[in-house]
Short mmCIF file of C-alpha atoms in Angstrom, two decimals:
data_model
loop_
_atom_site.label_atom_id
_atom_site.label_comp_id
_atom_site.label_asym_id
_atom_site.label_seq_id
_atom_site.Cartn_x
_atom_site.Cartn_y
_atom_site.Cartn_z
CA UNK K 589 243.85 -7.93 -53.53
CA UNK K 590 247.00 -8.93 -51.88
CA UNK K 591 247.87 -12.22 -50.26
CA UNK K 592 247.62 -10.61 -46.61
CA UNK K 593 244.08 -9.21 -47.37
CA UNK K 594 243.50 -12.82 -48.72
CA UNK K 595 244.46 -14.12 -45.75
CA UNK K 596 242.25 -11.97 -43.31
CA UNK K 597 239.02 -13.05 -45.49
CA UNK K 598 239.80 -16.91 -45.21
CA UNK K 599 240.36 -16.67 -41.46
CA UNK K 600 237.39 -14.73 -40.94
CA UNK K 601 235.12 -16.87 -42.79
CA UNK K 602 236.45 -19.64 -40.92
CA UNK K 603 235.99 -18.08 -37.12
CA UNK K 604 232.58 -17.34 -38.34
CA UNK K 605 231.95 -20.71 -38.92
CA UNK K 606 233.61 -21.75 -36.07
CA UNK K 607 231.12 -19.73 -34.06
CA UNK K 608 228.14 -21.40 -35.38
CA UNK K 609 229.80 -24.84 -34.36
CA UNK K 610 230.22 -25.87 -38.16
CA UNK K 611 233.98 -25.99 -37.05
CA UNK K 612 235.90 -26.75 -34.42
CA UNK K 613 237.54 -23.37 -33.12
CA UNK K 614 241.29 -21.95 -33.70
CA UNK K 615 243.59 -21.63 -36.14
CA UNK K 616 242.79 -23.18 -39.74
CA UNK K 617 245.35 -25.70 -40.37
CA UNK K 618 245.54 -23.29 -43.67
CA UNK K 619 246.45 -20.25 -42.12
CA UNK K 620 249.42 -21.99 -40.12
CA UNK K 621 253.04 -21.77 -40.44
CA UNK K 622 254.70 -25.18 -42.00
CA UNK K 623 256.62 -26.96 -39.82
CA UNK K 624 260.17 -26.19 -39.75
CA UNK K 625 262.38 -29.60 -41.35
CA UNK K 626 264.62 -30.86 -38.87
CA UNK K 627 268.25 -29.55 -39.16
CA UNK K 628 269.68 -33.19 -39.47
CA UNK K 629 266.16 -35.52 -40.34
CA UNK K 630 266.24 -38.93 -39.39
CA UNK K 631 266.58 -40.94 -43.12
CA UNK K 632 264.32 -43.98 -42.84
CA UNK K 633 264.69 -47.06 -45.27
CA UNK K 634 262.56 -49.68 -46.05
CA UNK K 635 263.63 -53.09 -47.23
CA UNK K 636 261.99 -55.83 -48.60
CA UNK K 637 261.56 -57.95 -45.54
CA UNK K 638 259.49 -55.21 -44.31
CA UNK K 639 261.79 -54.07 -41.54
CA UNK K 640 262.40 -50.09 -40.92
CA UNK K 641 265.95 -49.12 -39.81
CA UNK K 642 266.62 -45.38 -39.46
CA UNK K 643 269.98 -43.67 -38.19
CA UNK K 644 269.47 -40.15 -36.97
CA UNK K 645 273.28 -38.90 -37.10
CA UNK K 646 273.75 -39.48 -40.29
CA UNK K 647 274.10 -37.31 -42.88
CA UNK K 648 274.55 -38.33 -46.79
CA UNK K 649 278.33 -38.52 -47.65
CA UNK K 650 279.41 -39.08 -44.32
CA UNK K 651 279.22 -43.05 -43.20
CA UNK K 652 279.07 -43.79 -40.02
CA UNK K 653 282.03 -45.94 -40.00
CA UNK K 654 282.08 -49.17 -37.77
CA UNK K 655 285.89 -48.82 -37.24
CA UNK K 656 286.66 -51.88 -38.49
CA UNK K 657 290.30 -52.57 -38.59
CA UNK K 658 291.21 -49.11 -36.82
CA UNK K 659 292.71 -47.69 -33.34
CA UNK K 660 291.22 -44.76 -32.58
CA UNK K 661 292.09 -41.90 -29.92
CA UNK K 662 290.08 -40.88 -27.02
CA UNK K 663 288.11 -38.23 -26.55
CA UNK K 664 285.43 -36.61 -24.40
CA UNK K 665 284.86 -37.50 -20.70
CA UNK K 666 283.41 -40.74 -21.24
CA UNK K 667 285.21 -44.08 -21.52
CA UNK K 668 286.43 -43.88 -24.56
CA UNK K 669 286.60 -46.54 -27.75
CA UNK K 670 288.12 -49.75 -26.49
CA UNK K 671 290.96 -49.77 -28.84
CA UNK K 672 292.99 -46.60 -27.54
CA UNK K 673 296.23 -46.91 -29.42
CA UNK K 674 298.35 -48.43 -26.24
CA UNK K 675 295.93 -47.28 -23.67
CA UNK K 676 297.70 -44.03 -23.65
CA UNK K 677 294.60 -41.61 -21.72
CA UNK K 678 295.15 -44.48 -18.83
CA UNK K 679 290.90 -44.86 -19.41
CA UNK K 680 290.62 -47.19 -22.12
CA UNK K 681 290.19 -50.87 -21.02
CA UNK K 682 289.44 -54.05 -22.29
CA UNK K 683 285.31 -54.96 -21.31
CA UNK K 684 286.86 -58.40 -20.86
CA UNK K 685 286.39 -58.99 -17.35
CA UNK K 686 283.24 -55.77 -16.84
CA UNK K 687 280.48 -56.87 -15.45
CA UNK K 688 276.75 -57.24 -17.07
CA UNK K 689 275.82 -54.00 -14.45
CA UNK K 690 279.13 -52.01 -15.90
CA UNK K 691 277.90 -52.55 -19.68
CA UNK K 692 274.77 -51.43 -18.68
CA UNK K 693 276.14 -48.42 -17.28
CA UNK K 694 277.53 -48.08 -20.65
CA UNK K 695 274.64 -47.95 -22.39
CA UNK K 696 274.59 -52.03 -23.65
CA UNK K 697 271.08 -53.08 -23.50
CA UNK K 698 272.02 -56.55 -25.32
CA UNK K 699 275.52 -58.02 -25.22
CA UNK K 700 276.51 -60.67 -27.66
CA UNK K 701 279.84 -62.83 -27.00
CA UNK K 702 281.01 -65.79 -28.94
CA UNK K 703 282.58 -68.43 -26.81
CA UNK K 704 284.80 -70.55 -28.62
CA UNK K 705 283.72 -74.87 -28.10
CA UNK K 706 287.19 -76.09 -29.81
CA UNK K 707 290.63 -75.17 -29.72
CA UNK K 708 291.77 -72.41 -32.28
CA UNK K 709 294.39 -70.42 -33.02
CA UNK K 710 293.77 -66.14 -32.92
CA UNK K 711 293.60 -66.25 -36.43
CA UNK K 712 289.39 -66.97 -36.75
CA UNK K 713 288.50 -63.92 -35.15
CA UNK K 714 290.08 -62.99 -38.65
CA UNK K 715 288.11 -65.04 -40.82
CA UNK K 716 284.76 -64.38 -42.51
CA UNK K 717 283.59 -67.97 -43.04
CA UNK K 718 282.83 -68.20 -46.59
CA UNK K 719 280.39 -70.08 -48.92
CA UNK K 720 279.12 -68.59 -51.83
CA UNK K 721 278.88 -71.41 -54.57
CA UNK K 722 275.79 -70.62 -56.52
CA UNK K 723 275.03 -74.51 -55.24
CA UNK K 724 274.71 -73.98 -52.06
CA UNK K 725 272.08 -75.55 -50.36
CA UNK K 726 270.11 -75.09 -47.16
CA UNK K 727 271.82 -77.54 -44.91
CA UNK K 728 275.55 -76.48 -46.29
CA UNK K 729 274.32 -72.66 -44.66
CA UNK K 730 273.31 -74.53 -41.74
CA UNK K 731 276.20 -76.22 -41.22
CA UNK K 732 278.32 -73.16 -42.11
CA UNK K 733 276.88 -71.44 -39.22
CA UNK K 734 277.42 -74.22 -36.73
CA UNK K 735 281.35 -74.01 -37.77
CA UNK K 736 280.85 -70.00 -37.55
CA UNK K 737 279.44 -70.36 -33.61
CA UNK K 738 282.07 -72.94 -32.66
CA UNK K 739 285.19 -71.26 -33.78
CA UNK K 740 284.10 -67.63 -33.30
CA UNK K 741 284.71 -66.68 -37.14
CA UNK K 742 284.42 -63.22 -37.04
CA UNK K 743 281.07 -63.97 -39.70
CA UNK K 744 279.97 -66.21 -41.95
CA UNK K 745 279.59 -64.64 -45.47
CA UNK K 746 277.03 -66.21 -47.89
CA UNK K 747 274.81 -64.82 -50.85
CA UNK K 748 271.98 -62.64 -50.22
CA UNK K 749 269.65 -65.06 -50.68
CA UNK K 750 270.43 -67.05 -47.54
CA UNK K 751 270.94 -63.44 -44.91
CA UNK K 752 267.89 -63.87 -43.08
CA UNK K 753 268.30 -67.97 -42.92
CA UNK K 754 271.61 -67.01 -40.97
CA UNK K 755 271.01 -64.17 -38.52
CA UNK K 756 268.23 -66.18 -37.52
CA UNK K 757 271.05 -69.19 -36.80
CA UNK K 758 273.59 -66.56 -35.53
CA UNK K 759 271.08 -64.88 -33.14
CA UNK K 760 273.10 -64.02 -30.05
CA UNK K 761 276.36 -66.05 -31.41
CA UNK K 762 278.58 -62.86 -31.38
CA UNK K 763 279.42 -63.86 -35.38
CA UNK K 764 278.24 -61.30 -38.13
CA UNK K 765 276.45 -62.11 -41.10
CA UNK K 766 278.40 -61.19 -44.05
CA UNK K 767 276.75 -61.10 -47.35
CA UNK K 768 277.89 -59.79 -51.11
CA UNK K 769 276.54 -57.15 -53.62
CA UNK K 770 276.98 -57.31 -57.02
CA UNK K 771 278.98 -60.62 -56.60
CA UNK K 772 280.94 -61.67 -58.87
CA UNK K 773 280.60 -59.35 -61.72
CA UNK K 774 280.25 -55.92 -59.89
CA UNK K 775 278.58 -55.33 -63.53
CA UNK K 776 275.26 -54.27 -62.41
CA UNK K 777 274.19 -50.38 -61.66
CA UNK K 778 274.97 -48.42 -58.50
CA UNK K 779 271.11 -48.38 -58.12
CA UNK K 780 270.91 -51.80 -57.85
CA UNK K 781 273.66 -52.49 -55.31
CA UNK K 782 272.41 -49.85 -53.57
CA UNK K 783 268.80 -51.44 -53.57
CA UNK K 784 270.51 -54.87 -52.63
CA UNK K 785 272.51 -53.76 -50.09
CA UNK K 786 269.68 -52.03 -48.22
CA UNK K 787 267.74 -55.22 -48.61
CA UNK K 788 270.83 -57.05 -46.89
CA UNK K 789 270.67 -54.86 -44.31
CA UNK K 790 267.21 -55.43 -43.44
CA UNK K 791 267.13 -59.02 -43.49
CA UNK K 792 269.78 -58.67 -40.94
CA UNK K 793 273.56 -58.65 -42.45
CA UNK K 794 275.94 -56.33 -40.70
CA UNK K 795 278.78 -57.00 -43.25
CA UNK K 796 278.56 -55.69 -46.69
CA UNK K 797 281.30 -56.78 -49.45
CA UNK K 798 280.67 -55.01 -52.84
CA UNK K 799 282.15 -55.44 -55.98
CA UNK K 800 283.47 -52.63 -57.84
CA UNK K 801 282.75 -52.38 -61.60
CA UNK K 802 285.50 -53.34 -63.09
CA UNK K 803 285.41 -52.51 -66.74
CA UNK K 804 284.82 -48.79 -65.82
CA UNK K 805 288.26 -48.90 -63.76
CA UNK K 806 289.83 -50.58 -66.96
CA UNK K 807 288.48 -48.22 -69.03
CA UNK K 808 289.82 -44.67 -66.70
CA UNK K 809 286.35 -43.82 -65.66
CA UNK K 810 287.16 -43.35 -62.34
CA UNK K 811 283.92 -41.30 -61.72
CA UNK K 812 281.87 -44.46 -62.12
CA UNK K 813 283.70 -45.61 -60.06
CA UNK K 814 283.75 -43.80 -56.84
CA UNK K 815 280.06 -42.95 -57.49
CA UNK K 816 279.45 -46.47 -57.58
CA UNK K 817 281.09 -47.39 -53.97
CA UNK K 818 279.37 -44.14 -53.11
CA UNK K 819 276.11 -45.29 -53.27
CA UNK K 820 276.46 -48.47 -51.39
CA UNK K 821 278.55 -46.59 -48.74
CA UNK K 822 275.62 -43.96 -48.53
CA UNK K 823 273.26 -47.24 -48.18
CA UNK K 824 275.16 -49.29 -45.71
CA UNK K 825 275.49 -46.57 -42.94
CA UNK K 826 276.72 -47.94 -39.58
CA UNK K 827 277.32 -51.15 -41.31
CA UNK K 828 280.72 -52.73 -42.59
CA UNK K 829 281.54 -52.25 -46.14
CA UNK K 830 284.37 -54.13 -47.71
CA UNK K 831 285.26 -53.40 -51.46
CA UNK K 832 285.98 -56.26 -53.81
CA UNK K 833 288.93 -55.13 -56.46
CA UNK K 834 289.06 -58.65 -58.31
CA UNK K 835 292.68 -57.66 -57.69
CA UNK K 836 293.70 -60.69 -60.70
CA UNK K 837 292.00 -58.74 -63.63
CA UNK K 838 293.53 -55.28 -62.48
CA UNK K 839 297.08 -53.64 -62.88
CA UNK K 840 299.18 -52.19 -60.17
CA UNK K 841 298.06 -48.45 -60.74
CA UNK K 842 294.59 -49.89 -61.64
CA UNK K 843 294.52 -51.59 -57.82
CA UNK K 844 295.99 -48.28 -56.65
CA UNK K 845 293.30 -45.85 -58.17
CA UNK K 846 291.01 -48.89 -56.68
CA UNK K 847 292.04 -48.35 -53.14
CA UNK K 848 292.32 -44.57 -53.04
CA UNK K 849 288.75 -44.48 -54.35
CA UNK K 850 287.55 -47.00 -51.85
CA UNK K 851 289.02 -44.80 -48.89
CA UNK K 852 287.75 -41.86 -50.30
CA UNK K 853 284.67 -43.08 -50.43
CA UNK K 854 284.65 -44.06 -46.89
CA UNK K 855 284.59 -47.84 -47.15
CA UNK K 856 286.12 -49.75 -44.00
CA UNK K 857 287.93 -52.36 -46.09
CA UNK K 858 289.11 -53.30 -49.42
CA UNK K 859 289.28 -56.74 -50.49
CA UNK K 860 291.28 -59.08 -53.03
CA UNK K 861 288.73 -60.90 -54.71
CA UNK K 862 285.68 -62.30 -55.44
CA UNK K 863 286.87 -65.87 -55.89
CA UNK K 864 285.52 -66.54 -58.77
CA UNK K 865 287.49 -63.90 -61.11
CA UNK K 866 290.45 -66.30 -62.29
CA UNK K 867 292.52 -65.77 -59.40
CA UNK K 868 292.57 -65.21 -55.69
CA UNK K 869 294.62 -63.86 -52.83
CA UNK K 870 298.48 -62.72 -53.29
CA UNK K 871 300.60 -61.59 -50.41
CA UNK K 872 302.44 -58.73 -53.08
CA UNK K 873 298.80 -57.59 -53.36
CA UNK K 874 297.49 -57.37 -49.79
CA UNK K 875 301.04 -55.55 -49.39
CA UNK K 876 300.36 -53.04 -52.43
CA UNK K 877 297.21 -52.66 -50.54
CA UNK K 878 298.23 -52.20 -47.84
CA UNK K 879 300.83 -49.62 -48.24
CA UNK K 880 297.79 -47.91 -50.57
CA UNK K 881 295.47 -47.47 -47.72
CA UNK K 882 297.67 -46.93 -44.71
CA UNK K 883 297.74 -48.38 -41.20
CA UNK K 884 293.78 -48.28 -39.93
CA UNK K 885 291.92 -49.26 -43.32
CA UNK K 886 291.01 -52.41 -43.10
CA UNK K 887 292.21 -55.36 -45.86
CA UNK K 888 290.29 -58.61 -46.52
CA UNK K 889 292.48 -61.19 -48.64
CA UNK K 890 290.44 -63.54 -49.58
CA UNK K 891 290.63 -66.39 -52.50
CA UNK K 892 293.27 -69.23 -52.33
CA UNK K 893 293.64 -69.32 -48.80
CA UNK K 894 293.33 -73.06 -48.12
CA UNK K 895 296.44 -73.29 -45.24
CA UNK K 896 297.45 -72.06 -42.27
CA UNK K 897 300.78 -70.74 -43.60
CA UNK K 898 299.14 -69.04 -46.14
CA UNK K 899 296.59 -67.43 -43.44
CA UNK K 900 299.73 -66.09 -41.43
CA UNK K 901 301.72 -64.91 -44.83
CA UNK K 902 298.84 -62.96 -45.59
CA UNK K 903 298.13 -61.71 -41.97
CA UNK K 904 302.14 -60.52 -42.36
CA UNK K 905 301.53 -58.53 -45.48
CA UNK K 906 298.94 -56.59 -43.43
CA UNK K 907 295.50 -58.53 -43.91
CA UNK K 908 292.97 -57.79 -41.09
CA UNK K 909 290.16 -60.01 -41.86
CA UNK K 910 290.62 -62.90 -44.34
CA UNK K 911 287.97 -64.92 -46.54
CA UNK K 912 288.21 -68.78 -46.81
CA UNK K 913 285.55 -71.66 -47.18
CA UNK K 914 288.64 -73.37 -45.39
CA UNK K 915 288.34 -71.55 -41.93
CA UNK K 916 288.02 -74.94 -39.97
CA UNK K 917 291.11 -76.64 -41.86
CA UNK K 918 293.17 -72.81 -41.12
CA UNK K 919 292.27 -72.37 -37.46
CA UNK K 920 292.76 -75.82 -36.12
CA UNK K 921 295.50 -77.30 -38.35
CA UNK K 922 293.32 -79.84 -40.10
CA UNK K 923 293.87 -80.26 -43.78
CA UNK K 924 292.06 -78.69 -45.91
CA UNK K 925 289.92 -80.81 -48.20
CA UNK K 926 288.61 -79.50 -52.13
CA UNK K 927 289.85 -76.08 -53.58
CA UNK K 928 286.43 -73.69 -52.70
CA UNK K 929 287.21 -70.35 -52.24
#
């Protein structure tokens, strides 16, 4: 007996019982075709605050890049991205001055905008307001966040622990919540990052900075490598993801190899260090970097940066987003007060 002959017997016994109102008439669920999988499913994670995000464009190996640090050219009949390299299709506009009824239009359904309550220079829409001292108490985060909303930093970045404490302060601020991954050693498996970045994520950080693992670039195993940004680019989709070299530790071709992994990879940024690797920030390394990555990867310098003219000789060597602890001190001219990161 064939399958098909099978087949007929099992759906005859069941319309037979069906008749004498053992079972509710039609097709056995048996005897039905499985559904067809979507062509491109919508991946659903789960995080250990219990929230569910899911992004239905994705596809694994392809992140869905925020466009940090990048001009991009129009396309399409819509509007087109805000940052048109000089406005050239004559559509691309600032939403400065738009209305709440032309965003909407747009598809906004929540707009977020960070209004600055004390002079600053340009420079802190820059700055990722930083505190990451394994100290760090409750009321420091508090404060941090304060700072964050009254400057406009362009986030506050603080350990994992303290992401949910600080999107609930930054609800509605405009200012991201920045957190790290693997910080400082970048030692741990790509399983775990990948596990704590999702968890990030779902207690509400938008910005992910990762640190690479470091002995496997020292060591040529550049496979680790990639893989290893891989799998918290594959896990941060839609979100920012900024790679920590621990530029102080590395070579120049070892910084190199760094960067072209990182782009490869499809990270948005790659960043100096973590701050606590024996050295910070230099401006021949966010040049090297720079000149690595090209023109619309983005470049965090971060470590050392305790001055205004050290902000701007970074910003000069091509730095699109810098990390300080001394953001205040930078973006109003105060002196800066302790070393920090």
């Amino acid at each position: 007996m064939n399958e098909q002959d099978l087949r007929k017997i099992v759906e005859e016994v069941v319309r037979t019982l069906a008749g004498k109102g053992y079972l509710k008439s039609g097709s056995p669920a048996c005897c039905e075709p499985a559904p067809k999988r979507p062509e491109s499913p919508t991946l659903t994670t789960v995080g250990s605050a219990g929230k569910v995000f899911s992004s239905p464009g994705w596809t694994p190996g392809k992140p869905a890049s925020s466009g940090a640090g990048k001009r991009l050219p129009c396309g399409g009949d819509g509007p087109g991205p805000v940052e048109c390299e000089g406005n050239a299709c004559g559509r691309c506009a600032s939403f400065a001055g738009a209305t709440a009824s032309t965003l909407k239009a747009l598809g906004a359904d929540r707009i977020a905008v960070c209004q600055p309550t004390a002079h600053v220079s340009s420079v802190a829409r820059m700055v990722d307001h930083t505190l990451l001292k394994p100290n760090a108490t409750q009321a420091e985060v508090a404060k941090l966040c304060e700072e964050a909303r009254k400057y406009c930093f362009a986030s506050v970045c603080i350990n994992p622990s303290y992401v949910d404490y600080s999107a609930q302060l930054l609800q509605g601020s405009g200012v991201k919540v920045c957190t790290v991954i693997g910080f400082p050693l970048g030692s741990t498996t790509s399983t775990v990052k990948a596990v704590e970045a999702r968890d990030a994520i779902a207690n509400g950080a938008e910005e992910i900075d990762m640190v690479i693992n470091v002995g496997a670039l020292k060591s040529g195993n550049d496979v680790v490598v990639y893989d290893d940004i891989k799998a918290v680019r594959e896990a941060t989709r839609g979100k920012v993801l900024k790679v920590i070299l621990e530029t102080s530790l590395l070579s120049d071709e070892e910084k190199v190899r760094a960067c072209i992994m990182s782009k490869k990879a499809g990270a948005d940024f790659v960043k100096t260090s973590t701050g606590f690797g024996g050295g910070g920030a230099t401006v021949e390394d966010v040049r090297l970097m720079r000149q690595t990555v090209g023109p619309l990867m983005g470049v965090k310098a971060s470590g050392g940066i305790r001055d205004t003219k050290t902000a701007d000789a970074m910003i000069q060597a091509g730095a699109t987003r810098l990390g300080t602890s001394a953001s205040v001190a930078i973006v109003s001219g105060q002196a800066s007060a302790g070393k920090g990161y």
